[in-house]
Coordinates of C-alpha atoms and ligand atoms in Angstrom, one line a residue:
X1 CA 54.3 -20.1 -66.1
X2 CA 55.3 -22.6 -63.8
X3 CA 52.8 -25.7 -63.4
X4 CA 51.5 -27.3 -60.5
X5 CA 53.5 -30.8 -60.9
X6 CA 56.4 -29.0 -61.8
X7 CA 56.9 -26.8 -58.4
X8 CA 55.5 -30.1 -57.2
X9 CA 58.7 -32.2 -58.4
X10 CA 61.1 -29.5 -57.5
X11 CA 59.8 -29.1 -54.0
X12 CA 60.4 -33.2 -53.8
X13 CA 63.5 -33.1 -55.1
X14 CA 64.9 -30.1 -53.1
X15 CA 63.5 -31.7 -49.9
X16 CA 65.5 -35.2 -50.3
X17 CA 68.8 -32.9 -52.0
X18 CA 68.1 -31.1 -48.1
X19 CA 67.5 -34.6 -46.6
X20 CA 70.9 -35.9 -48.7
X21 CA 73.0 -33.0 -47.5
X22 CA 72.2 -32.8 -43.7
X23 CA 72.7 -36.6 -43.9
X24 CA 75.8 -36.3 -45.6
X25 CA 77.2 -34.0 -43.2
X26 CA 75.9 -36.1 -40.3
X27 CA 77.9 -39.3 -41.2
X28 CA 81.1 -37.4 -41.8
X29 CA 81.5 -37.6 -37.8
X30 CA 79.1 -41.1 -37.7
X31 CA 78.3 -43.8 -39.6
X32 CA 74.6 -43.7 -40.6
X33 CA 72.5 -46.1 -42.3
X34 CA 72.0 -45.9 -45.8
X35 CA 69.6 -43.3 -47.3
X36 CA 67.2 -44.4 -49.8
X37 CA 64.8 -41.9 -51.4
X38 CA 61.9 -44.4 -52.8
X39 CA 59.8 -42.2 -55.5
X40 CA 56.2 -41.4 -54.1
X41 CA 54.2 -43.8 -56.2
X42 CA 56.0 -46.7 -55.0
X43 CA 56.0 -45.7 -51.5
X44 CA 52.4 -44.5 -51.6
X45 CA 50.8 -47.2 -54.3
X46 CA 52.9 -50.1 -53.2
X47 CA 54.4 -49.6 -49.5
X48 CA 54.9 -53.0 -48.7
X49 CA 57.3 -53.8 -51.8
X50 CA 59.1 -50.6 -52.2
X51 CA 60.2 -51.1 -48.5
X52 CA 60.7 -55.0 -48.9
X53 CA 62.8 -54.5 -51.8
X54 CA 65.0 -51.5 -50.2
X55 CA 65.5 -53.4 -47.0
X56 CA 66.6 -56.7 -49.2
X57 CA 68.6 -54.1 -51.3
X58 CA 70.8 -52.2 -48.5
X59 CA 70.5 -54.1 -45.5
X60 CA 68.9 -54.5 -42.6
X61 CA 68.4 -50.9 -40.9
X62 CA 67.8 -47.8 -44.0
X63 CA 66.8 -44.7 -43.8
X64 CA 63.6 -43.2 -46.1
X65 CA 62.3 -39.6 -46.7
X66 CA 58.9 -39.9 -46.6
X67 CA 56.7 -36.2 -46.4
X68 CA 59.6 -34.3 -45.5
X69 CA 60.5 -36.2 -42.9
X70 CA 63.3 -39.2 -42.5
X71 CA 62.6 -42.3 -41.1
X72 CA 64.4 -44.9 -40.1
X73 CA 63.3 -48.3 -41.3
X74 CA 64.0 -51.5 -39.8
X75 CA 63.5 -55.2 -40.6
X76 CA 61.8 -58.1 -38.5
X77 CA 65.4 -58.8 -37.3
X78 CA 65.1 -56.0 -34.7
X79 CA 61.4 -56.1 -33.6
X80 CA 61.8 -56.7 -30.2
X81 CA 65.0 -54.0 -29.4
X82 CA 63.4 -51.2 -31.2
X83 CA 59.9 -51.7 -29.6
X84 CA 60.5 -53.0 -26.2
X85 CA 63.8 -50.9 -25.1
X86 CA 61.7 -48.0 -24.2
X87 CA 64.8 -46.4 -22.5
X88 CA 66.3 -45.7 -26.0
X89 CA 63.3 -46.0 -28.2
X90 CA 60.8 -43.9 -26.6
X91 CA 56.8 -44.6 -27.1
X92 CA 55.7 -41.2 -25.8
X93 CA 58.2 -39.0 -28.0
X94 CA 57.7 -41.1 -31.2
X95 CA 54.0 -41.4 -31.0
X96 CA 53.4 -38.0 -29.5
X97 CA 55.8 -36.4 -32.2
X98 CA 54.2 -38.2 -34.9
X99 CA 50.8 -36.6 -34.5
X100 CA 52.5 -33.1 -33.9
X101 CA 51.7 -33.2 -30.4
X102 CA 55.3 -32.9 -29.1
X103 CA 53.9 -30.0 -26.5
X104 CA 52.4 -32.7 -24.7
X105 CA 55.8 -34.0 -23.7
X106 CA 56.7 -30.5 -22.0
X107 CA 54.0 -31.3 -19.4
X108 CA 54.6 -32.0 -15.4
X109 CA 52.4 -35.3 -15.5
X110 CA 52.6 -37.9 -18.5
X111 CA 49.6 -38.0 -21.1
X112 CA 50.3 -41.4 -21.8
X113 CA 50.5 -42.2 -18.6
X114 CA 47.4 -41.3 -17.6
X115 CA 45.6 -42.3 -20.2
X116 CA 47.4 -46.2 -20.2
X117 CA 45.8 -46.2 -16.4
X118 CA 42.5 -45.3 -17.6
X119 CA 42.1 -47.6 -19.6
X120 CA 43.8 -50.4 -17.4
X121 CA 42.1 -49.4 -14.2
X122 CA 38.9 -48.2 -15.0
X123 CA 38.1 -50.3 -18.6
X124 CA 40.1 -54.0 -18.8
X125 CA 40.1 -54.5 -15.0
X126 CA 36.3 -55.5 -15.1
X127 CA 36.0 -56.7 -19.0
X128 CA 32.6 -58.0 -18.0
X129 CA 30.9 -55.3 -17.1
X130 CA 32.3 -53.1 -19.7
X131 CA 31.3 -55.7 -22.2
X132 CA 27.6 -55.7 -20.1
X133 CA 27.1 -52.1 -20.6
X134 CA 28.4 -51.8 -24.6
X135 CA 26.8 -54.7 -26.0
X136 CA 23.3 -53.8 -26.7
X137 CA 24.8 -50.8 -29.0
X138 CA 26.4 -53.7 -31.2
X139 CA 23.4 -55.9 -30.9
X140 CA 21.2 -52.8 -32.1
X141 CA 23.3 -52.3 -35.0
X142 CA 23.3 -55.7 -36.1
X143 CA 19.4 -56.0 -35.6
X144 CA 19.3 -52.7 -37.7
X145 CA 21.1 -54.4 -40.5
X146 CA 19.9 -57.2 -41.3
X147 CA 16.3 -56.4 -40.7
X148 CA 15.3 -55.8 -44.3
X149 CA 17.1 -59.0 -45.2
X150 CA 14.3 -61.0 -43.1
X151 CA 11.4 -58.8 -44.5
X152 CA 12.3 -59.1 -48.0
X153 CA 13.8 -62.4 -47.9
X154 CA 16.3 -61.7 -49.9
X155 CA 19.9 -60.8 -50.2
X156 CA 20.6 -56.7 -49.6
X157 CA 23.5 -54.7 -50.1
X158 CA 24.9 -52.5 -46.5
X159 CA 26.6 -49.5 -46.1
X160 CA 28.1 -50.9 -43.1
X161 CA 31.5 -49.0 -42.3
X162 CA 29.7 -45.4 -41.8
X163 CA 27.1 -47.0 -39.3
X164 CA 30.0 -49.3 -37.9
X165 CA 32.1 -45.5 -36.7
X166 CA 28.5 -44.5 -35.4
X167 CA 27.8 -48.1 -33.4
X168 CA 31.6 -47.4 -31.8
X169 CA 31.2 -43.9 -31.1
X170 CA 28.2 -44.9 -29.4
X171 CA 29.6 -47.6 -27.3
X172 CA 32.5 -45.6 -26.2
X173 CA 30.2 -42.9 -25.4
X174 CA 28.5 -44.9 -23.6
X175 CA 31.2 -46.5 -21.6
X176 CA 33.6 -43.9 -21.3
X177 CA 30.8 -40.9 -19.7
X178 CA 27.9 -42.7 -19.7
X179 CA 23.9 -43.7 -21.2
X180 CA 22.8 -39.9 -21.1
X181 CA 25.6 -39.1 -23.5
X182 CA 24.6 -41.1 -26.3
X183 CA 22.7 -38.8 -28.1
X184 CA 22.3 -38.3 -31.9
X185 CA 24.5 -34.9 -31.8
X186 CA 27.2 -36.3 -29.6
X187 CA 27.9 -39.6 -31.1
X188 CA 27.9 -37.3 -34.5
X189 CA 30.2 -34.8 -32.7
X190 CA 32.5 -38.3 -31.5
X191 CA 33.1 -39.4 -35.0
X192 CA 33.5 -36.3 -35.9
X193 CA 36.4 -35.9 -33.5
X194 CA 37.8 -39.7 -33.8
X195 CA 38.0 -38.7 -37.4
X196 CA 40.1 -35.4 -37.4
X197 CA 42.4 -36.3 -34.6
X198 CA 43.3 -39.2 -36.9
X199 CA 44.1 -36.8 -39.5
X200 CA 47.0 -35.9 -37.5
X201 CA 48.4 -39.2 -37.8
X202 CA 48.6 -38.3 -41.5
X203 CA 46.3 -40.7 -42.4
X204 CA 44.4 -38.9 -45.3
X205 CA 47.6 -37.2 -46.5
X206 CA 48.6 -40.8 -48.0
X207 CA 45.7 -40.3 -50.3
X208 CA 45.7 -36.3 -51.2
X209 CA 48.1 -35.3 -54.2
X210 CA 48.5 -31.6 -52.2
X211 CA 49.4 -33.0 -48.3
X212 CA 51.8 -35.6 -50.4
X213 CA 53.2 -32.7 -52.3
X214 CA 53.4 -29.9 -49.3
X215 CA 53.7 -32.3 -46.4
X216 CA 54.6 -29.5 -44.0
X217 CA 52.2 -27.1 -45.4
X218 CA 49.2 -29.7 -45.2
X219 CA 50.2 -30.8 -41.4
X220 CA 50.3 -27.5 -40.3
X221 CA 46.8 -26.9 -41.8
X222 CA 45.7 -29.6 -40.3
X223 CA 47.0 -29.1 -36.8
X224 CA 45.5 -26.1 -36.8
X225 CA 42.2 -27.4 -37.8
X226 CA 42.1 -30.0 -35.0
X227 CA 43.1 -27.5 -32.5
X228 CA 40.9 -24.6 -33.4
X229 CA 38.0 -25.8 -35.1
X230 CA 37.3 -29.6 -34.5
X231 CA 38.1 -30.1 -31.1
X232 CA 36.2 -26.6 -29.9
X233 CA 33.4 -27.4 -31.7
X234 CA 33.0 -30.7 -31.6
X235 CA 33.9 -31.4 -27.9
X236 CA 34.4 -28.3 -26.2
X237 CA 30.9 -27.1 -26.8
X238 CA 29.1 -30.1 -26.5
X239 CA 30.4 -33.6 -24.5
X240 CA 32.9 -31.3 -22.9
X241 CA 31.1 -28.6 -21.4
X242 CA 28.0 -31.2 -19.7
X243 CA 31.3 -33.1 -18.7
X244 CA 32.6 -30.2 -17.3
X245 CA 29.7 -29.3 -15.4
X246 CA 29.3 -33.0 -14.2
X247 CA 32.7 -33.2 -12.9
X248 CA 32.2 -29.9 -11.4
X249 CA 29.6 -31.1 -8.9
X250 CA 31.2 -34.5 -8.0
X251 CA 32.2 -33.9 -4.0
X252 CA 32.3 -37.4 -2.5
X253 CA 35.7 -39.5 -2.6
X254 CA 34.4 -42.7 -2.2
X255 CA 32.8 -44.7 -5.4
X256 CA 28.9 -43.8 -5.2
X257 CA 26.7 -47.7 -4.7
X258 CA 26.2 -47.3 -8.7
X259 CA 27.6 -50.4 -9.9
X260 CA 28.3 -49.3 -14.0
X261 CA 29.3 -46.0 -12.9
X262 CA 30.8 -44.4 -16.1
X263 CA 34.8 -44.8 -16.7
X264 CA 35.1 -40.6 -16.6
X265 CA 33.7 -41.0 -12.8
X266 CA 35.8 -43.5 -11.2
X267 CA 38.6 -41.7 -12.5
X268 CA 37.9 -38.5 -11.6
X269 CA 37.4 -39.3 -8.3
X270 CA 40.9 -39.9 -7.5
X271 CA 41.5 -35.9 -8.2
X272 CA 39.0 -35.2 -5.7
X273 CA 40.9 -32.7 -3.3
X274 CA 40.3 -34.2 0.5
X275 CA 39.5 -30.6 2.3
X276 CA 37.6 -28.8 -0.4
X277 CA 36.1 -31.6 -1.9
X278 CA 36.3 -30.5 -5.2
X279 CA 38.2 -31.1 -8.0
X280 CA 40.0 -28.0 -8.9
X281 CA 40.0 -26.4 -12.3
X282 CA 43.5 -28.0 -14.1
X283 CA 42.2 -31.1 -13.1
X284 CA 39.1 -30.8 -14.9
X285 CA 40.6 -30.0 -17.8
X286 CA 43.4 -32.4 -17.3
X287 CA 40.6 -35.0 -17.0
X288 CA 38.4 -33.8 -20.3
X289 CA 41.9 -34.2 -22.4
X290 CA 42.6 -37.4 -21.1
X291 CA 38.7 -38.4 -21.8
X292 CA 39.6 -36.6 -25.2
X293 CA 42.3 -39.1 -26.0
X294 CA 40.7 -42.3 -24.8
X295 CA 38.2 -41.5 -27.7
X296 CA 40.7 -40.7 -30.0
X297 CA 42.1 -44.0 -29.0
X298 CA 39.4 -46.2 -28.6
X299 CA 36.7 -45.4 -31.5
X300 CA 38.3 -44.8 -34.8
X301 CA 40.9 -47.8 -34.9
X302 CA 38.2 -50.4 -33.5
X303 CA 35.8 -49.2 -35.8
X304 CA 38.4 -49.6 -39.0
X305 CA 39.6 -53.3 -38.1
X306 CA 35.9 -54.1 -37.6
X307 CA 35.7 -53.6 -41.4
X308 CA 38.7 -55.6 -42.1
X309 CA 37.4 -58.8 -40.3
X310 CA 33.6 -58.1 -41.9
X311 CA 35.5 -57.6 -45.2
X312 CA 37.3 -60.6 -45.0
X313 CA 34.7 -62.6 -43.8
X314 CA 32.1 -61.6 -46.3
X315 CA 34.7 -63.3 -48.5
X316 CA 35.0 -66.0 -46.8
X317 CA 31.9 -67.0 -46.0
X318 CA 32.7 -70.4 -45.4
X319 CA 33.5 -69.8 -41.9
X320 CA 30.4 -68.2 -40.3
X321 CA 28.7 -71.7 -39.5
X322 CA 31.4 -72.5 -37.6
X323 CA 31.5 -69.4 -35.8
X324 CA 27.7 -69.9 -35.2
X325 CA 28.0 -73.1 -33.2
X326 CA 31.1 -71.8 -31.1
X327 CA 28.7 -69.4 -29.5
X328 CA 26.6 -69.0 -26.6
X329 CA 24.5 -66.9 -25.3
X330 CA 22.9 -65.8 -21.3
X331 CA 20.1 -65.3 -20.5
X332 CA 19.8 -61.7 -18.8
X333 CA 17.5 -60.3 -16.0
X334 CA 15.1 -59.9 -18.5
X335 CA 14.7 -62.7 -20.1
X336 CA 16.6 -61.8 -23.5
X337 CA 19.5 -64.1 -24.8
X338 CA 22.8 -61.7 -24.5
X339 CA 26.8 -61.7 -25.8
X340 CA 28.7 -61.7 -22.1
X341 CA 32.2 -61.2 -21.9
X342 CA 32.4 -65.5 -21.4
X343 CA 31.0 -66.0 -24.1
X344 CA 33.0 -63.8 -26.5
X345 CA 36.0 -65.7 -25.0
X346 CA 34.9 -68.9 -25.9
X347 CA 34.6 -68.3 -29.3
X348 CA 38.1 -69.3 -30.2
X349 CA 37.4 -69.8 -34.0
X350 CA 36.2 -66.3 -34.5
X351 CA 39.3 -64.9 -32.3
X352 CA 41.9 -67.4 -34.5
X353 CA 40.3 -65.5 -37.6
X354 CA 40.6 -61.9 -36.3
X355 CA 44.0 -62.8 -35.5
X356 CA 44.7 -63.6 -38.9
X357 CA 43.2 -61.3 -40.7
X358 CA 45.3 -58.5 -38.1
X359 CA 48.6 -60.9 -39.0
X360 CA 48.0 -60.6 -42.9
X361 CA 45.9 -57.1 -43.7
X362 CA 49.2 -55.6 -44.8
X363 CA 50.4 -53.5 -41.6
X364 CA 53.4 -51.9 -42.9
X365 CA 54.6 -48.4 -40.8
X366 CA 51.9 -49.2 -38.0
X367 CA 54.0 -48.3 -34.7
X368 CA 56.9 -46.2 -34.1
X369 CA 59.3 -45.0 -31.9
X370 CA 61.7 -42.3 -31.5
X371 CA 65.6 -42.0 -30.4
X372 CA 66.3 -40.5 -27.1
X373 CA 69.8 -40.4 -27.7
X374 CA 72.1 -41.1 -30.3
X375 CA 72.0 -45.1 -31.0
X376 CA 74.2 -47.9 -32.4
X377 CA 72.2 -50.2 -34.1
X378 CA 73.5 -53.0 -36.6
X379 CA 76.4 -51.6 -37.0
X380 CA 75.0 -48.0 -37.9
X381 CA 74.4 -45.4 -35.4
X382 CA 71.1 -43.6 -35.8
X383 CA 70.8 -39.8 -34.5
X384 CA 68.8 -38.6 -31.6
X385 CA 65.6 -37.4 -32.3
X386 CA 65.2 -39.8 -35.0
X387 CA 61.8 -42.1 -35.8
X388 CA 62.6 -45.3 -36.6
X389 CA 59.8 -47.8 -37.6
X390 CA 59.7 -51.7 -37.9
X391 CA 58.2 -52.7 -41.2
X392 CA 55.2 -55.3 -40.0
X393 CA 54.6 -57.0 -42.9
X394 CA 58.3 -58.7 -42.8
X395 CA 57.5 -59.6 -39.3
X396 CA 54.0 -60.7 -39.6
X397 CA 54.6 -62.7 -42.5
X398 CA 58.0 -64.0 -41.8
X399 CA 58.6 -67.2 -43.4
X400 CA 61.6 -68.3 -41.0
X401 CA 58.8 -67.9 -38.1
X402 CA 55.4 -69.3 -39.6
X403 CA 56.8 -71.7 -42.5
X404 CA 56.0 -71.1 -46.3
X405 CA 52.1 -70.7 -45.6
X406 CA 53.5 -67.9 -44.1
X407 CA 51.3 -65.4 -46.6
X408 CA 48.4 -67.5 -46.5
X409 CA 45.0 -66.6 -44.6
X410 CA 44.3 -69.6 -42.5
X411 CA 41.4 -68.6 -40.8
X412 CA 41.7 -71.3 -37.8
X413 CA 45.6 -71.4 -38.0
X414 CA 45.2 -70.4 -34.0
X415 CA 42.6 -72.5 -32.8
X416 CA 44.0 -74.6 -30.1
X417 CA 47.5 -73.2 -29.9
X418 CA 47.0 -70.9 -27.1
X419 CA 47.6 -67.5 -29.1
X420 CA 44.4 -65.2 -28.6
X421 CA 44.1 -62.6 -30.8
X422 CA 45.5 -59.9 -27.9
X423 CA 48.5 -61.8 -27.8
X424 CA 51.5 -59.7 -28.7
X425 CA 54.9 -60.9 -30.2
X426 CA 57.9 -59.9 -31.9
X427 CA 56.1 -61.8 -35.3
X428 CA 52.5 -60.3 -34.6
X429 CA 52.2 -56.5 -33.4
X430 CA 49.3 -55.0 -35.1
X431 CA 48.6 -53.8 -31.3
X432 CA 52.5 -52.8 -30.9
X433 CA 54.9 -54.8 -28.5
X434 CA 56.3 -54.0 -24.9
X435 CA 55.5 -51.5 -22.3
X436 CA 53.3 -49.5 -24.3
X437 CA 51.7 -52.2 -26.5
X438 CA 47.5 -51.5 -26.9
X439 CA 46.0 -51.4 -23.3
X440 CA 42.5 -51.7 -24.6
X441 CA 43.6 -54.6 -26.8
X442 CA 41.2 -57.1 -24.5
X443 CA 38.1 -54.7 -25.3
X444 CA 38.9 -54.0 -29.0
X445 CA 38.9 -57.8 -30.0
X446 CA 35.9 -58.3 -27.7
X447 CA 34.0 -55.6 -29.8
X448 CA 35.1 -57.0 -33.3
X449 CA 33.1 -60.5 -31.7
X450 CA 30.2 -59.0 -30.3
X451 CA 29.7 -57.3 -33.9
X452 CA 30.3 -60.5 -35.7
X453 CA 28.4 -62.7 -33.9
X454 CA 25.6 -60.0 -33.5
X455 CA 25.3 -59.7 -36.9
X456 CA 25.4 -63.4 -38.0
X457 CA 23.4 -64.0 -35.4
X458 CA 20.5 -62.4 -38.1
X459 CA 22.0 -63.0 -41.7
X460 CA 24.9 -64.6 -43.3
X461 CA 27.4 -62.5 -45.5
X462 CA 28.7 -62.0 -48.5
X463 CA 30.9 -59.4 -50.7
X464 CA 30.3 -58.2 -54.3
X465 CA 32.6 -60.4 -57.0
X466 CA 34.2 -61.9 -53.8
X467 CA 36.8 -58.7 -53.7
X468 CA 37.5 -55.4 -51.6
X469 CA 39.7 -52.5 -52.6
X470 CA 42.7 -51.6 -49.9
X471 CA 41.9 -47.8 -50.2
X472 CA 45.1 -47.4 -48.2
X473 CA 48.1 -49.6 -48.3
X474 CA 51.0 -47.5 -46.3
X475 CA 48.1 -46.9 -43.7
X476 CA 45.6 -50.4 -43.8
X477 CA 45.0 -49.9 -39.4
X478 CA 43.5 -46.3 -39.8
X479 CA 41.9 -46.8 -42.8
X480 CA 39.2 -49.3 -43.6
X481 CA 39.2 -51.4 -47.2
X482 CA 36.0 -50.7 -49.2
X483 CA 33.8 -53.6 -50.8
X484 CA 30.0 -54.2 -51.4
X485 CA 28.9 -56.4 -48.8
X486 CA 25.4 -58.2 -48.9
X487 CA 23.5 -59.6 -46.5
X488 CA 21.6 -62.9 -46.6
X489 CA 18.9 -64.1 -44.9
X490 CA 19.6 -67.1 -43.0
X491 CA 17.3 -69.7 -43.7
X492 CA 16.8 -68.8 -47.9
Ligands
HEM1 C1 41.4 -52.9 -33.1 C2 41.6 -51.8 -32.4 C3 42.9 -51.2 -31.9 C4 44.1 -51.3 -32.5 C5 44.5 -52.0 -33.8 C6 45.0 -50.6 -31.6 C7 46.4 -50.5 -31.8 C8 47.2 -49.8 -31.0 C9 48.6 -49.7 -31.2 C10 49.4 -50.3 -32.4 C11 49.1 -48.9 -30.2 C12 50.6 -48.5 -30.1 C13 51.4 -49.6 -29.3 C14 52.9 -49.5 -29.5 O1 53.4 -48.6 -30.2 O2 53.6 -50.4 -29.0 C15 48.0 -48.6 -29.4 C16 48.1 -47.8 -28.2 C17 47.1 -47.5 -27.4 N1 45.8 -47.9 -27.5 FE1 45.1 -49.1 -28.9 N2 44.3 -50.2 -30.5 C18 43.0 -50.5 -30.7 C19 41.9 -50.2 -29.8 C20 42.1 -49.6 -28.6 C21 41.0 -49.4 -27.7 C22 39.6 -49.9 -27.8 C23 41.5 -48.6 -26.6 C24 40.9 -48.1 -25.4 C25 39.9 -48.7 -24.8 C26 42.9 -48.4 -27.0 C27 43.8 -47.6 -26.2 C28 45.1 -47.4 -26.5 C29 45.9 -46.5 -25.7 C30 45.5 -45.7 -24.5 C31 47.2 -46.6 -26.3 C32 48.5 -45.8 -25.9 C33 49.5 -46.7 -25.3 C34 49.3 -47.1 -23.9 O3 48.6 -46.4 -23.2 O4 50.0 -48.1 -23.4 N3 43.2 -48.9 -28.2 N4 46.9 -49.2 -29.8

């Protein structure tokens, strides 16, 4: 009988002999860049080499079967074309295509559209009061925390990164439809959602021998499982039926004299129909699955870079002082010292040290982008249709751009120089580059402070033999590093 690992290797190899041929065939009437097939424990265990060394190997531009599918992957040396000339490289098919949700792109209206406007009209335009209206969910958390360290007066170990996904499901509960949603169930069903619509990305496939194995078989599965079960369930029944019913009864055009009226309301209101006063069916469900994505968008990532920076800070404690006297605080209507939006800015230190941990954590296939038509690039010509990837790493740790401390975490290497931590370029992405880089880039890093400065606003921190594991090196932005972090009390 035929064993698992052995149908396993012949599936591989058949796949890249398929990959090989239709390739082959392909460059007999163009000239294609070289195909590389890198075995599965290099590309999965050690991303960042394999590709380093193929690039260095065969140029500048190769193409790499990864999960069935080929990829085209570029060096630092074309950053900036392949991300910022959307006419060629396209955001919405590669990103769309790459979570399987190509029907999307058959729409009238644009999904990404929308959803960039959103977030840009409704969210960054008025950081303050979205930062008002979220930061006594971090504050909370943080008080939660560390309140055993300043009973017991000693240092405790935290599970942080489950309760860090609940804090940000809260928040952007909280922001996105508003304080009445923020219930136990619905911030459950949030991460819940976050959680499986990221599974489209692939990003649990990386670490499962069977979706690595039967990559078509495993995204098909769980396609189906987002579609039928977790998104029903988990939205539909819950968040998404009171939403429905909320936006059902909204009638009046204008912005109500609520000042923090939720995000889902002062967008919906522009859907409003001027005679009937209603907002008609298609819209309601065109609103719900752009709230749908905003969540997707906004909860899981945040909450998986928060652990990077508490990660690397518990290892380097050495900074928190410093981060300490940087900060400020207001004094709110009722009397209670509060994080504003000005003061989150002023704390360059901490945003020179998320920067750098973002620059170094290892991003390696983090944004992508997909050919709209056939395309000559360095020579080569890649096919239409084709996803073709920047590896970050080369960029982000480019020695030719950042000198030979290039690789080294230098926690205040941005302090003074003007560089925020939102700050885009073709040598630091980690929020992508161009047109379609991260809208909600301003509010992500403002949420990684208020949780820092919360929290070591009540204990200092520290991580168990001064190490964390990457759980997840080809996919370090979806999936959060594990360590044992402690918590000190402050004055011990
Ligand atoms: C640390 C957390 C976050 C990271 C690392 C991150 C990263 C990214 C990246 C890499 C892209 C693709 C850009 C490209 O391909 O050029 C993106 C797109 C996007 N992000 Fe974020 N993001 C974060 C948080 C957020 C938050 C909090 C929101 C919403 C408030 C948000 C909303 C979006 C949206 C809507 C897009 C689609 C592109 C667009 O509309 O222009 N993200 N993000």
């Amino acid at each position: 009988m035929i064993s698992a690992s052995s149908l396993a290797a012949i599936c591989i190899l058949a796949s890249v002999l398929a990959i090989r041929v239709l390739h082959r065939r392909s460059s007999q009437s163009s000239n294609l860049p070289p195909l590389v097939a890198i075995p599965d424990e290099q590309l999965f265990g050690n991303p960042r080499h394999a590709y380093e060394t193929a690039l260095k190997q065969y140029g500048k531009i190769i193409g790499v079967p990864r999960k069935n599918r080929l990829e085209y992957i570029v060096d630092q040396s074309f950053v900036a074309e392949v991300l910022t000339n959307d006419k060629v490289y396209s955001f919405e098919h590669g990103t769309l295509s790459m979570l399987n949700l190509h029907v999307l792109l058959a729409l009238p209206r644009s999904f990404m559209h929308e959803i960039d406007r959103v977030v840009q009209d409704h969210i960054v335009s008025d950081l303050d009061d979205s930062v008002d209206r979220i930061a006594p969910v971090f504050d909370k958390l943080a008080k939660k925390l560390a309140a055993p360290v300043s009973s017991e007066c000693q240092p405790i170990a935290v599970e942080i990164d489950s309760e860090v996904h609940r804090m940000m499901a809260e928040a952007m509960l909280t922001l996105i439809l508003g304080r009445h949603y923020a219930s136990a169930a619905h911030i459950a069903s949030t991460e819940r959602i976050a959680v499986a619509i990221a599974t489209l990305t692939g990003i649990f496939e990386n670490m499962s021998w069977w979706s690595r194995t039967f990559p078509t078989v495993g995204r098909t599965w769980n396609w189906l499982k987002v579609m039928f079960i977790a998104i029903p369930y988990h939205f539909v029944l819950g968040i998404g039926w009171q939403a429905f019913s909320e936006l059902s009864a909204i009638t009046d055009v204008a912005r109500s004299d609520i000042r923090k009226e939720p995000v889902i309301m002062s967008f919906a209101r522009k859907f409003i129909d001027k005679k009937t006063h209603r907002i008609s069916l298609i819209d309601r469900i065109w609103i719900l699955s752009v709230i749908l994505g905003l969540i997707f968008a906004s909860v899981h990532q945040t909450a998986v870079v928060i652990m990077w920076v508490v990660c690397e800070l518990a290892k380097r404690p050495e900074y928190i002082q410093e981060f300490r006297t940087d900060t400020f605080t207001e004094t709110s209507e009722d009397g209670a010292q509060r994080l504003t939006y000005a003061s989150l800015q002023n704390a360059e230190r901490l945003d020179s040290f998320i920067r750098e941990v973002m620059r170094t954590k290892g991003d390696t296939l983090s944004t992508v982008r997909q050919t709209v038509s056939d395309t000559a690039l360095a020579g080569y010509v890649i096919p239409k249709g084709s996803f073709v990837i920047p590896l970050a790493t080369l960029a982000n740790e480019d020695e030719n751009h950042y000198g030979e401390n290039a690789k080294v975490f230098v926690g205040d290497r941005w302090v003074g120089t003007g560089k925020p931590a939102t700050m885009v370029s073709p040598n630091y992405f980690p929020f992508g580059l161009g047109r379609w880089a991260c809208p909600g880039r301003g509010l992500a890093v403002a949420e990684i402070k208020l949780f820092i400065l919360s929290l070591i606003a009540h204990a200092n921190l520290s991580l168990e033999n001064g190490e964390y594991r990457v759980v997840d090196p080809l996919n370090v932005t979806s999936v959060a590093p594990k360590g044992r972090i402690f918590l000190h009390p402050l004055f011990s």
